[in-house]
Coordinates of N, CA and C in Angstrom, one line a residue:
X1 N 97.8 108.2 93.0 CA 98.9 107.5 92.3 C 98.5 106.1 92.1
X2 N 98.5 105.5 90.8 CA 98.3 104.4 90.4 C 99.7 103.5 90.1
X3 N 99.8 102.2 90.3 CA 100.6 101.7 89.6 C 100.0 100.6 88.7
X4 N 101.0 100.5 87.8 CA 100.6 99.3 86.6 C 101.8 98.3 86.9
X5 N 100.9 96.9 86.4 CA 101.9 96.0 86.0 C 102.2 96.1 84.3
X6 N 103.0 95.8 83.4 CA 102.8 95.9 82.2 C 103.8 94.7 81.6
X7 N 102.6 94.0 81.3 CA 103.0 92.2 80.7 C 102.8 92.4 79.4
X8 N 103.7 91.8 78.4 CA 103.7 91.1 77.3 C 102.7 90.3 77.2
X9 N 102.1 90.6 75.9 CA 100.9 89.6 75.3 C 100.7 88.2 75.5
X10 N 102.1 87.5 75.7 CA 102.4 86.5 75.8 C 102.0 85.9 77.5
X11 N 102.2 87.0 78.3 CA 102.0 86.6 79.4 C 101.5 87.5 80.3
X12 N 100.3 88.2 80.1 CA 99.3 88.9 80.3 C 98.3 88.7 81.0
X13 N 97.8 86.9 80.4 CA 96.8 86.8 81.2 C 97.3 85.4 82.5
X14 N 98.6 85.2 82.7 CA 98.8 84.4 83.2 C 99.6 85.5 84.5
X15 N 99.9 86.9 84.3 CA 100.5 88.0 85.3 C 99.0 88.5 85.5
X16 N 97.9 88.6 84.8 CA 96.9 89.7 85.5 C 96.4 88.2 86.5
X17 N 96.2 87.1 86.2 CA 95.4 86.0 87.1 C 96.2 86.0 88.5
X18 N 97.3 86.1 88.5 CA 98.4 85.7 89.5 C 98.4 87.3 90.7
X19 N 98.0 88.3 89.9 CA 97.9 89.5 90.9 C 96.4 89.7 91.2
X20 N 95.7 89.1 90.8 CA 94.3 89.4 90.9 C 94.1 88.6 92.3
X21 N 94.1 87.1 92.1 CA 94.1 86.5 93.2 C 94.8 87.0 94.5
X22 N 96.5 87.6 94.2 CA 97.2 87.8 95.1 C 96.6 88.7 96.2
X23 N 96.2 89.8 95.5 CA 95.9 91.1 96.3 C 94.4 90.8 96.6
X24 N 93.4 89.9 96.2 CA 92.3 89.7 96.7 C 91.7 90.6 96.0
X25 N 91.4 90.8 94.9 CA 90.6 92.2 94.1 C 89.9 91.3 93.2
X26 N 88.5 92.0 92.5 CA 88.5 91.5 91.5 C 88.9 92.4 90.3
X27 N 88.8 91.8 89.1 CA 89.7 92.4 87.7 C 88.2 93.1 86.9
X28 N 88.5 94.4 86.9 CA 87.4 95.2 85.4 C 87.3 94.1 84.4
X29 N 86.6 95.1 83.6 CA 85.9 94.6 81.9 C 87.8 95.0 81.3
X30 N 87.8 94.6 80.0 CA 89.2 95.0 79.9 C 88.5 96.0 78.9
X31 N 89.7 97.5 78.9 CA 89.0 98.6 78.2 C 90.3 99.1 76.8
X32 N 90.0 100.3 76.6 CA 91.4 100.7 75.6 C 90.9 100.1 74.4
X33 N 91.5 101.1 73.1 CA 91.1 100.5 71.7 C 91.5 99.4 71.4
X34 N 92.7 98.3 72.4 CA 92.7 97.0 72.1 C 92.7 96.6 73.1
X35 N 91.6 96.3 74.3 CA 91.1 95.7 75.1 C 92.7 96.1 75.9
X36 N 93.3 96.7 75.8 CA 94.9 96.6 77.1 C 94.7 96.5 78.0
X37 N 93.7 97.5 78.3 CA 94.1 97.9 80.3 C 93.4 97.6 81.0
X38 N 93.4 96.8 82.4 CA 92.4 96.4 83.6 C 92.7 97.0 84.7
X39 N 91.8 97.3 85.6 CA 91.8 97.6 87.1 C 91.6 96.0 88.1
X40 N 92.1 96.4 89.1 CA 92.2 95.2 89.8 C 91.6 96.3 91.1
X41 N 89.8 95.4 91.0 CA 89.1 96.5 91.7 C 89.1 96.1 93.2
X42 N 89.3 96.7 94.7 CA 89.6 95.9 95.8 C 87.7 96.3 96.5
X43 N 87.7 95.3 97.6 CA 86.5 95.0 98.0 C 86.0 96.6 98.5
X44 N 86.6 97.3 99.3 CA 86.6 98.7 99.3 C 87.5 99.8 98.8
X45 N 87.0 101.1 98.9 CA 88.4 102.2 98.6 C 88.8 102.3 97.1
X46 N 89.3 103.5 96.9 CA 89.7 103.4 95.6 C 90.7 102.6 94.6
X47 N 90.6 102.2 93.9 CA 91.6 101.2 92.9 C 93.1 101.9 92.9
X48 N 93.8 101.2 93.1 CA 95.1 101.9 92.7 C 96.4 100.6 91.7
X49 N 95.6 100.0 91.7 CA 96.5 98.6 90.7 C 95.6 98.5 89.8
X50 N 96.4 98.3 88.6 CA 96.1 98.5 87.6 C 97.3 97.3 86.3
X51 N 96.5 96.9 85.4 CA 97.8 95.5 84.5 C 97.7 96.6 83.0
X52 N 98.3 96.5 82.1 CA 98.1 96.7 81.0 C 98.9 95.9 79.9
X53 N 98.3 95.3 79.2 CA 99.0 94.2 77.8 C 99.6 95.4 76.7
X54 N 101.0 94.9 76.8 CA 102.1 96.0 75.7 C 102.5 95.0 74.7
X55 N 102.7 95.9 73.3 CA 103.0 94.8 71.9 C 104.4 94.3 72.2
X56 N 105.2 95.1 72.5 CA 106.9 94.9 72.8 C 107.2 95.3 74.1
X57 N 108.8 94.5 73.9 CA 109.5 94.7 75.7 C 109.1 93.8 76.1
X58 N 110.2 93.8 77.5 CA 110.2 92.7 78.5 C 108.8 92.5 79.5
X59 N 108.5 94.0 79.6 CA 107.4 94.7 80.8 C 107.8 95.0 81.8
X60 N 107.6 95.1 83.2 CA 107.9 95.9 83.9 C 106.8 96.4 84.7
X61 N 106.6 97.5 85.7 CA 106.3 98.6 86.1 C 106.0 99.7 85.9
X62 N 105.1 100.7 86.2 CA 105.3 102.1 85.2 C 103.9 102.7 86.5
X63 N 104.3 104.4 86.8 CA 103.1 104.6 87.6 C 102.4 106.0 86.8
X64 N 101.4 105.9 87.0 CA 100.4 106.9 86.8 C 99.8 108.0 87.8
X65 N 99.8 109.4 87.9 CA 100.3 110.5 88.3 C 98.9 110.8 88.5
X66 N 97.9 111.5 89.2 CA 96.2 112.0 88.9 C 96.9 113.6 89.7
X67 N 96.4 113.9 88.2 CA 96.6 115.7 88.6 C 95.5 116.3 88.1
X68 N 95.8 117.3 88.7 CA 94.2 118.0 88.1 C 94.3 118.7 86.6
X69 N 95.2 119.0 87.1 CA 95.5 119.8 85.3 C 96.8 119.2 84.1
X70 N 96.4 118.3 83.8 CA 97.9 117.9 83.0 C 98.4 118.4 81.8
X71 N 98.3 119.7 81.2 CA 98.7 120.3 80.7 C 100.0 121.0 81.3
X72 N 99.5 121.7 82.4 CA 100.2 122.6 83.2 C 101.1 121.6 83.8
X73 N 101.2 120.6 84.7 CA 101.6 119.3 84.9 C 102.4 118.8 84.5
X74 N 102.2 118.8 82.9 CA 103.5 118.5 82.1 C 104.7 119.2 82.0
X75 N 104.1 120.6 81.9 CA 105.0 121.2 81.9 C 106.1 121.8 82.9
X76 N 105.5 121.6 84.0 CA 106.2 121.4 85.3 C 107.0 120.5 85.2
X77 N 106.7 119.6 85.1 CA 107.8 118.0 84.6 C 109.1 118.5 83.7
X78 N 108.3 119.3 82.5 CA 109.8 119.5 81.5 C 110.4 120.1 82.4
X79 N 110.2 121.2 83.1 CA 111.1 122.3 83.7 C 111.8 121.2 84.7
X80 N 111.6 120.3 85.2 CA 112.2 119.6 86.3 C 113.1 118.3 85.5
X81 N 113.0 118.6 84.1 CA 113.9 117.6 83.1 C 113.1 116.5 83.2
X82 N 111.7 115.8 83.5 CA 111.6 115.1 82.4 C 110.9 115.5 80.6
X83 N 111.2 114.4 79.8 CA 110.8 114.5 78.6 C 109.4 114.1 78.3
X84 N 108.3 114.2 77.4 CA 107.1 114.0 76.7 C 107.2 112.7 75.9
X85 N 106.9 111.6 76.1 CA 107.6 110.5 75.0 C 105.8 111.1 74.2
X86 N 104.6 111.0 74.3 CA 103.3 111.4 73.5 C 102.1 111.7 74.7
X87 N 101.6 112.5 74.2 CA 100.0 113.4 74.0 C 98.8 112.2 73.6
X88 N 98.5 111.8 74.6 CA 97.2 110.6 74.0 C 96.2 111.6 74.3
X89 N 94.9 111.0 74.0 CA 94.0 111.3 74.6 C 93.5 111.5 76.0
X90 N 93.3 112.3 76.8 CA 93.3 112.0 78.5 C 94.3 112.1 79.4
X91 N 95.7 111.9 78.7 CA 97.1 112.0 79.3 C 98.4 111.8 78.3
X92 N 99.2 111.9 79.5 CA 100.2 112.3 78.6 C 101.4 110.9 79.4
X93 N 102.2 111.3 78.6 CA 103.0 110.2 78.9 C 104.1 110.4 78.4
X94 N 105.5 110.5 80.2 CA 106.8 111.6 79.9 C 107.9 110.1 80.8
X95 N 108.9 110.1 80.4 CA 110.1 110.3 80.7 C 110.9 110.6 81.9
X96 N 111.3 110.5 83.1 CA 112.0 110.9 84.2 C 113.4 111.1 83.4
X97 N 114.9 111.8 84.2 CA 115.6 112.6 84.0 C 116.1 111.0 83.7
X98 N 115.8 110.2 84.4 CA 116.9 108.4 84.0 C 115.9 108.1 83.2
X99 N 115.2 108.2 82.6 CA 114.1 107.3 81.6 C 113.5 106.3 82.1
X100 N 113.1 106.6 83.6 CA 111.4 105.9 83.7 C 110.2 106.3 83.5
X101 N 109.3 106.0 82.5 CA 108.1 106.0 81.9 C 107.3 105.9 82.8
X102 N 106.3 107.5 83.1 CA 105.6 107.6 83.9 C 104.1 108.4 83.1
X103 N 103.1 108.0 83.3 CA 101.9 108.9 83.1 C 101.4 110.1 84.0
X104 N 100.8 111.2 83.4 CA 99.8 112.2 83.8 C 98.6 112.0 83.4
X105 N 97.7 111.5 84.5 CA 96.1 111.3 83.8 C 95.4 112.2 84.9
X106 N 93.6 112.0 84.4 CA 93.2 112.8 85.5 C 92.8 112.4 87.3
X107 N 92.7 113.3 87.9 CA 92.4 112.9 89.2 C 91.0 113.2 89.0
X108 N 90.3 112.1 89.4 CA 88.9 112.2 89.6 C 88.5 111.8 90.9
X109 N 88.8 112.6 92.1 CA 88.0 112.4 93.1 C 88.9 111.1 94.2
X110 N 89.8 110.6 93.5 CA 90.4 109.1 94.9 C 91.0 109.8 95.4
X111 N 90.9 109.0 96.5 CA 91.0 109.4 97.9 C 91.1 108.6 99.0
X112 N 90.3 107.6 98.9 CA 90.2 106.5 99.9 C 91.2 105.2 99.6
X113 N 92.3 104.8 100.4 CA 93.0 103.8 100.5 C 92.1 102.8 100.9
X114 N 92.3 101.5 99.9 CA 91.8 100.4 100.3 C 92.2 99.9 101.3
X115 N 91.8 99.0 102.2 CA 92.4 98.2 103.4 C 93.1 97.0 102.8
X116 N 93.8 96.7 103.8 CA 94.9 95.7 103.2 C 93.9 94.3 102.9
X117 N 94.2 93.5 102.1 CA 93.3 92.3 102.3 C 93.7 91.2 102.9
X118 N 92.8 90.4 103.2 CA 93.5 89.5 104.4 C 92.8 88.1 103.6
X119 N 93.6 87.2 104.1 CA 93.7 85.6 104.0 C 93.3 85.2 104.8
X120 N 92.2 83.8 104.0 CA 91.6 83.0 105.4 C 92.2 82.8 106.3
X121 N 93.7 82.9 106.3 CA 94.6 82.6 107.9 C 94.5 83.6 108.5
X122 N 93.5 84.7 108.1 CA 94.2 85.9 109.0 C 95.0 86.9 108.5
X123 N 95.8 86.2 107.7 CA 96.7 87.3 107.1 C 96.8 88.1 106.5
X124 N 97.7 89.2 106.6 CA 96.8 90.9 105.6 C 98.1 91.2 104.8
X125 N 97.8 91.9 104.1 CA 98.9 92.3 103.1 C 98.3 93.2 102.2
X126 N 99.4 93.9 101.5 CA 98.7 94.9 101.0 C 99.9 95.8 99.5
X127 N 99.6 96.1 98.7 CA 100.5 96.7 97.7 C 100.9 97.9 98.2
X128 N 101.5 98.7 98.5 CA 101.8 99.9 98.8 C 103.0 100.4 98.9
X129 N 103.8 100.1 97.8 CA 104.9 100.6 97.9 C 105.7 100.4 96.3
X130 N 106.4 101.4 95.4 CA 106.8 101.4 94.3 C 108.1 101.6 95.0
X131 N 109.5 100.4 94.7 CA 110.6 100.7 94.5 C 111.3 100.8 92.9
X132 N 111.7 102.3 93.2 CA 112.5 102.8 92.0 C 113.9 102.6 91.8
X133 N 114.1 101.8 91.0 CA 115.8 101.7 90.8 C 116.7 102.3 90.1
X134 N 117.3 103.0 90.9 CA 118.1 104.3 90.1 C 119.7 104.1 89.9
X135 N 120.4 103.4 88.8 CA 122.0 103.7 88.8 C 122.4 104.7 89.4
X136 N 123.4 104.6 89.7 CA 124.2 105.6 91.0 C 124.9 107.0 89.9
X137 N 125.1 106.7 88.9 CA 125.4 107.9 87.9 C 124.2 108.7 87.7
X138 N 122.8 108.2 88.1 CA 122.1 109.6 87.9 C 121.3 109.7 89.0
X139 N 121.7 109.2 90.1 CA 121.1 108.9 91.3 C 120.2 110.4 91.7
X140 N 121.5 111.4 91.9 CA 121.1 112.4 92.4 C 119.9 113.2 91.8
X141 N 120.1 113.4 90.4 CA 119.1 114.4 89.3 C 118.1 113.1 89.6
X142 N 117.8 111.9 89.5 CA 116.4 111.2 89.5 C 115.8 111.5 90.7
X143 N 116.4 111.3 92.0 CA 116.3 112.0 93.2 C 115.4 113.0 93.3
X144 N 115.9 113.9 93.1 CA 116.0 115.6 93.4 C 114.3 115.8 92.3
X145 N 114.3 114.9 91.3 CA 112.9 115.0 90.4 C 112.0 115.0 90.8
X146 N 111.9 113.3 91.7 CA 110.8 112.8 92.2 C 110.1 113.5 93.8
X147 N 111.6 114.3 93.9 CA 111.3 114.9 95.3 C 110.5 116.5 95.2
X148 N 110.5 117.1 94.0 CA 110.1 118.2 93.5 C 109.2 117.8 93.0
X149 N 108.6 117.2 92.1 CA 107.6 117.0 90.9 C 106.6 116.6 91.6
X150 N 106.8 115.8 93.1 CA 105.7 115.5 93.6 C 105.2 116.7 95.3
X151 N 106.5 117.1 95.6 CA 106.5 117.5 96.8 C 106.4 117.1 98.0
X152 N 107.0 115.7 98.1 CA 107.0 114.8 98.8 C 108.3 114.9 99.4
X153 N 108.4 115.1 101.0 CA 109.5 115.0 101.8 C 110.6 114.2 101.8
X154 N 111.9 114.0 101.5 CA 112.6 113.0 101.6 C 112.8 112.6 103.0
X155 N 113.1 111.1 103.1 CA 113.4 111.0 104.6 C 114.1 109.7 104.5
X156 N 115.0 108.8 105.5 CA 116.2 107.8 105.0 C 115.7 106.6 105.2
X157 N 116.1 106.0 104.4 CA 115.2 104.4 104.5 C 115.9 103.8 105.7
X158 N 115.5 102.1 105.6 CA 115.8 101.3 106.5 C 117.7 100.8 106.3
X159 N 117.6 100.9 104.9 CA 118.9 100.4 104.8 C 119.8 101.4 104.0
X160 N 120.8 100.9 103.6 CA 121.9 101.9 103.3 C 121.8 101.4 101.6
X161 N 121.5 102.8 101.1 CA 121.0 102.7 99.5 C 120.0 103.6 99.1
X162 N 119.3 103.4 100.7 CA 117.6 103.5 100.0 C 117.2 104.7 100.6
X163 N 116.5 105.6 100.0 CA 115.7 106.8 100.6 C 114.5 106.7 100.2
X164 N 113.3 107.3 101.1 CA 111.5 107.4 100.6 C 111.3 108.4 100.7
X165 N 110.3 108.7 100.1 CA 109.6 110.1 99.8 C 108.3 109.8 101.1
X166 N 107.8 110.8 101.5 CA 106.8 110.4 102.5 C 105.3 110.6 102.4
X167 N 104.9 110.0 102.3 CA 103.8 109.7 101.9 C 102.6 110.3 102.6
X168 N 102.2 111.1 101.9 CA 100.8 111.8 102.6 C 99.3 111.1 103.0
X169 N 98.6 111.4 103.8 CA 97.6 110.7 104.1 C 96.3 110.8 102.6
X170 N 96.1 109.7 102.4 CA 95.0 109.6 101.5 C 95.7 108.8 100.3
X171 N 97.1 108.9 100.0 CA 97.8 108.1 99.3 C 98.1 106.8 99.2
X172 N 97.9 105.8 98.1 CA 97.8 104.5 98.2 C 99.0 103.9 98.3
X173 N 100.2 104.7 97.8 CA 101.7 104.3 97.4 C 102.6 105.1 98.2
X174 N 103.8 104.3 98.6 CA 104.8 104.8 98.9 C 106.0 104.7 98.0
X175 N 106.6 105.9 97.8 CA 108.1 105.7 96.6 C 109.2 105.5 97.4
X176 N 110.0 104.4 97.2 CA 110.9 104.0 97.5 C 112.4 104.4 96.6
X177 N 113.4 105.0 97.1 CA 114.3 105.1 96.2 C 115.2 104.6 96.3
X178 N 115.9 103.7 95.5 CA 116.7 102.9 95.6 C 118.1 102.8 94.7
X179 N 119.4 103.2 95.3 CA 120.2 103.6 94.9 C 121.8 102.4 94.1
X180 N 120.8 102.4 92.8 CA 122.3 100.9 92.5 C 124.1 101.1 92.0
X181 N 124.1 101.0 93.0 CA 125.9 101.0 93.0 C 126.5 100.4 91.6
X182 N 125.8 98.7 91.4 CA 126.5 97.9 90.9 C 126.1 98.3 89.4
X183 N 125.3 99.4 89.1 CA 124.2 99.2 87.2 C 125.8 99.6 86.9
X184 N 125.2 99.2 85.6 CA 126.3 99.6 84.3 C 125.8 101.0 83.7
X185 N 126.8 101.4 82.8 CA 126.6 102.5 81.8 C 125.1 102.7 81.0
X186 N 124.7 103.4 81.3 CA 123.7 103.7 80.7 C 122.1 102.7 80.8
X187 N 122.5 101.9 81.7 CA 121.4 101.0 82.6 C 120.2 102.4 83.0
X188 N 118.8 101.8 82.8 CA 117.8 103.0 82.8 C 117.4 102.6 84.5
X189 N 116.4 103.6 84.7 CA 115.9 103.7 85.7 C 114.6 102.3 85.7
X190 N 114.6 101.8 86.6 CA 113.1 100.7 86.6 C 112.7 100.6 87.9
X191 N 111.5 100.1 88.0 CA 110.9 100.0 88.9 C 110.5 98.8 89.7
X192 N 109.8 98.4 90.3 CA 109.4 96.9 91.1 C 108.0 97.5 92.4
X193 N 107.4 96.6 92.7 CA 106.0 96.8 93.7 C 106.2 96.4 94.8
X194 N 106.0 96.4 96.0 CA 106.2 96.0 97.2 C 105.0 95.6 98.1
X195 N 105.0 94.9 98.6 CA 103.6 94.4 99.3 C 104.2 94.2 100.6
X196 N 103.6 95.0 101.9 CA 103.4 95.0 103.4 C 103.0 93.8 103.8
X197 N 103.5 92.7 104.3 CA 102.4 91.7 104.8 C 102.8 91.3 106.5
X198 N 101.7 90.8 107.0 CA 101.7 90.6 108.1 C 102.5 89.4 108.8
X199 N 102.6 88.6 107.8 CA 103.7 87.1 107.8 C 104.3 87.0 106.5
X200 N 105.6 87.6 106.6 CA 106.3 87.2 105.1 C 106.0 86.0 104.8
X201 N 106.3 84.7 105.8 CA 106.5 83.3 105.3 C 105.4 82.5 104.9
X202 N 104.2 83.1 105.8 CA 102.6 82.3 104.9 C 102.4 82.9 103.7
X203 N 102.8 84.5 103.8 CA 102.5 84.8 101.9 C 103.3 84.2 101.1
X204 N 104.7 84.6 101.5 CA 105.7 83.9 100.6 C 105.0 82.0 100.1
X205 N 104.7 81.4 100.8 CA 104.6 79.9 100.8 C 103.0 80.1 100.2
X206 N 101.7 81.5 99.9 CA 101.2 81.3 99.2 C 101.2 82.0 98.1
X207 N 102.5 82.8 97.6 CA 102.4 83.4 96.4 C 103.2 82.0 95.4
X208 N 104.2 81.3 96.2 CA 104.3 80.1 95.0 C 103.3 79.1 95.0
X209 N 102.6 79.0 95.7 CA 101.0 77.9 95.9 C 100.7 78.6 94.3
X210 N 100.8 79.8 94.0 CA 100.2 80.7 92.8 C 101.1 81.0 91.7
X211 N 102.2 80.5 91.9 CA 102.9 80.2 90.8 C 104.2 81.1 91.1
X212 N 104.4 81.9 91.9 CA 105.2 83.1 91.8 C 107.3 82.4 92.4
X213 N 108.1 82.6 92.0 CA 109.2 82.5 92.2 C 110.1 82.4 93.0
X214 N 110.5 81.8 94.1 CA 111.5 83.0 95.1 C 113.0 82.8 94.6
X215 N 113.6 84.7 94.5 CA 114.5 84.4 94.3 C 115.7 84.9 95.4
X216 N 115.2 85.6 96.3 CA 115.9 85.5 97.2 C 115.8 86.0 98.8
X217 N 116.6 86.0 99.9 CA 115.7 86.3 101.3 C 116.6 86.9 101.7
X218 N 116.1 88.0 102.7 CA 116.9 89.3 103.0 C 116.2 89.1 105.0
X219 N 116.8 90.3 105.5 CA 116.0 90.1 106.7 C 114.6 90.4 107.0
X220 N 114.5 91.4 106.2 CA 113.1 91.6 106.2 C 112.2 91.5 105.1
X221 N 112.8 91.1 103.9 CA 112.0 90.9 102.6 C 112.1 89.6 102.1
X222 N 111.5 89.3 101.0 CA 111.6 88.2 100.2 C 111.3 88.4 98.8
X223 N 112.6 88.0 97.8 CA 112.4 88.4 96.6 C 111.9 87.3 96.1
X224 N 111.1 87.9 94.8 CA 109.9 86.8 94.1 C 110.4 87.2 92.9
X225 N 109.6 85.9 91.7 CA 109.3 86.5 90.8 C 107.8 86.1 90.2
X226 N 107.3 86.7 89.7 CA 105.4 86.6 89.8 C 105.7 85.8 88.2
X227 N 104.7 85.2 87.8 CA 104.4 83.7 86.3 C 104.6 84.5 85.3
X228 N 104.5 86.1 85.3 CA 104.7 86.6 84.0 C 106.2 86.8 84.0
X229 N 107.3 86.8 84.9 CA 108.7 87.5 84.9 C 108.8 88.6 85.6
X230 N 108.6 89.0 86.3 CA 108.3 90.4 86.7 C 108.8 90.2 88.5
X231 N 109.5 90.9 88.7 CA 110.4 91.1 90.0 C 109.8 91.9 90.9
X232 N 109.0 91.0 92.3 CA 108.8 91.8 93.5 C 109.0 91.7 94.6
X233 N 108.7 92.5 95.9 CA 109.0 92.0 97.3 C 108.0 92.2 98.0
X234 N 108.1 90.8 99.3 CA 107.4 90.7 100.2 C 107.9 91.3 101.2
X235 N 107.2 92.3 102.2 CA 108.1 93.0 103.2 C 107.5 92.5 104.6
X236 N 107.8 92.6 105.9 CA 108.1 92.3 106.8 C 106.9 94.0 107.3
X237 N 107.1 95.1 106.7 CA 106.4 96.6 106.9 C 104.8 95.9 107.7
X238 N 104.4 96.8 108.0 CA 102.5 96.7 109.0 C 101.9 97.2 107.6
X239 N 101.4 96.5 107.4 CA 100.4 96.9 106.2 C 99.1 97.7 107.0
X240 N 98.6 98.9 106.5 CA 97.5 99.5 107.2 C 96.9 99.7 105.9

């Protein structure tokens, strides 16, 4: 499982510098017929962050799926109601039952989880976690998708809202499901990234050293927003 950030042109190279540094990775060659897409390569283990530059939209989140067969793959998906938005080259790229935009690419071999990276203070931190935000009108069908399509165990979060899928060993991400009471009509499904760290308050005090936002504090989290616009949390979780 990969996740992407996906920034506007506008603010591309000012969201890939801000997560590059953050996570301690360095950033690929940029690839794609118009230079779009980078990996944000970590010191060991396999890559699982990933930026991509989009013509339109606000940007957002979006994860990428490594199956072995994505023909077949897809088709599993229709049967579990999501849609095909197109057929690229390599992969495919569908729709969830609430309309979050997810890829099918190939699985080549990852396997190994990077280790969290740590700050000269010591401190470690680490990406591993995609929260999904689901309005409460299609809570259940988004639910019931991600818990089949992947075969991932449901089991109940920390707080009242939220359920996770459970995460198998060798996996870089954990899915977070997160259930919004307050969305309006026809509000889509989106997503946000979560980072495990070992001291919320030194990361927190070094992701704005880097430009990033705070917009708000919980018991165990801290909401940001990173230089491009893009909404995430610092969690209180043991990053491994």
């Amino acid at each position: 499982m990969t996740a992407f950030w996906d920034f506007p042109t506008e603010t591309f190279e000012a969201g890939t510098a801000f997560w590059t540094e953050a996570t301690g990775t360095d950033l690929s060659a940029l690839r794609g017929p118009h230079r779009e897409f980078a990996t944000l390569v970590p010191t060991e283990g396999d890559a699982h962050l990933r930026v991509q530059r989009i013509g339109s939209g606000d940007g957002g989140n979006h994860l990428d799926l490594h199956v072995e067969d994505i023909a077949a793959e897809t088709t599993r998906a229709e049967g579990l109601g999501a849609a095909i938005v197109s057929e690229e080259d390599g992969f495919t790229v569908l729709r969830s039952p609430g309309s979050f935009v997810f890829c099918l690419v190939p699985h080549e071999g990852e396997a190994h989880v990077p280790p969290p990276a740590e700050g000269p203070d010591g401190r470690r931190s680490a990406v591993d976690r995609c929260c999904i935000g689901i309005p409460h009108a299609v809570y259940e069908r988004e639910r019931e998708f991600w818990e089949a399509f992947t075969g991932m165990p449901r089991l109940p979060g920390n707080s009242p809202g939220f359920e996770r899928l459970e995460r198998p060993p060798g996996m870089p991400l954990e899915l977070l499901l997160h259930r919004l009471d307050e969305a309006g009509p026809g509000e889509p499904v989106r997503a946000h990234l979560d980072l495990a760290c070992s001291d919320v308050e030194a990361a927190t005090a070094r992701h704005r050293e880097l430009g990033a936002v705070p917009l708000g504090r919980f018991d165990s989290r801290r909401v940001l927003r990173d230089p491009a616009g893009l909404e995430y949390c610092i969690t209180d979780r043991v990053p491994n």
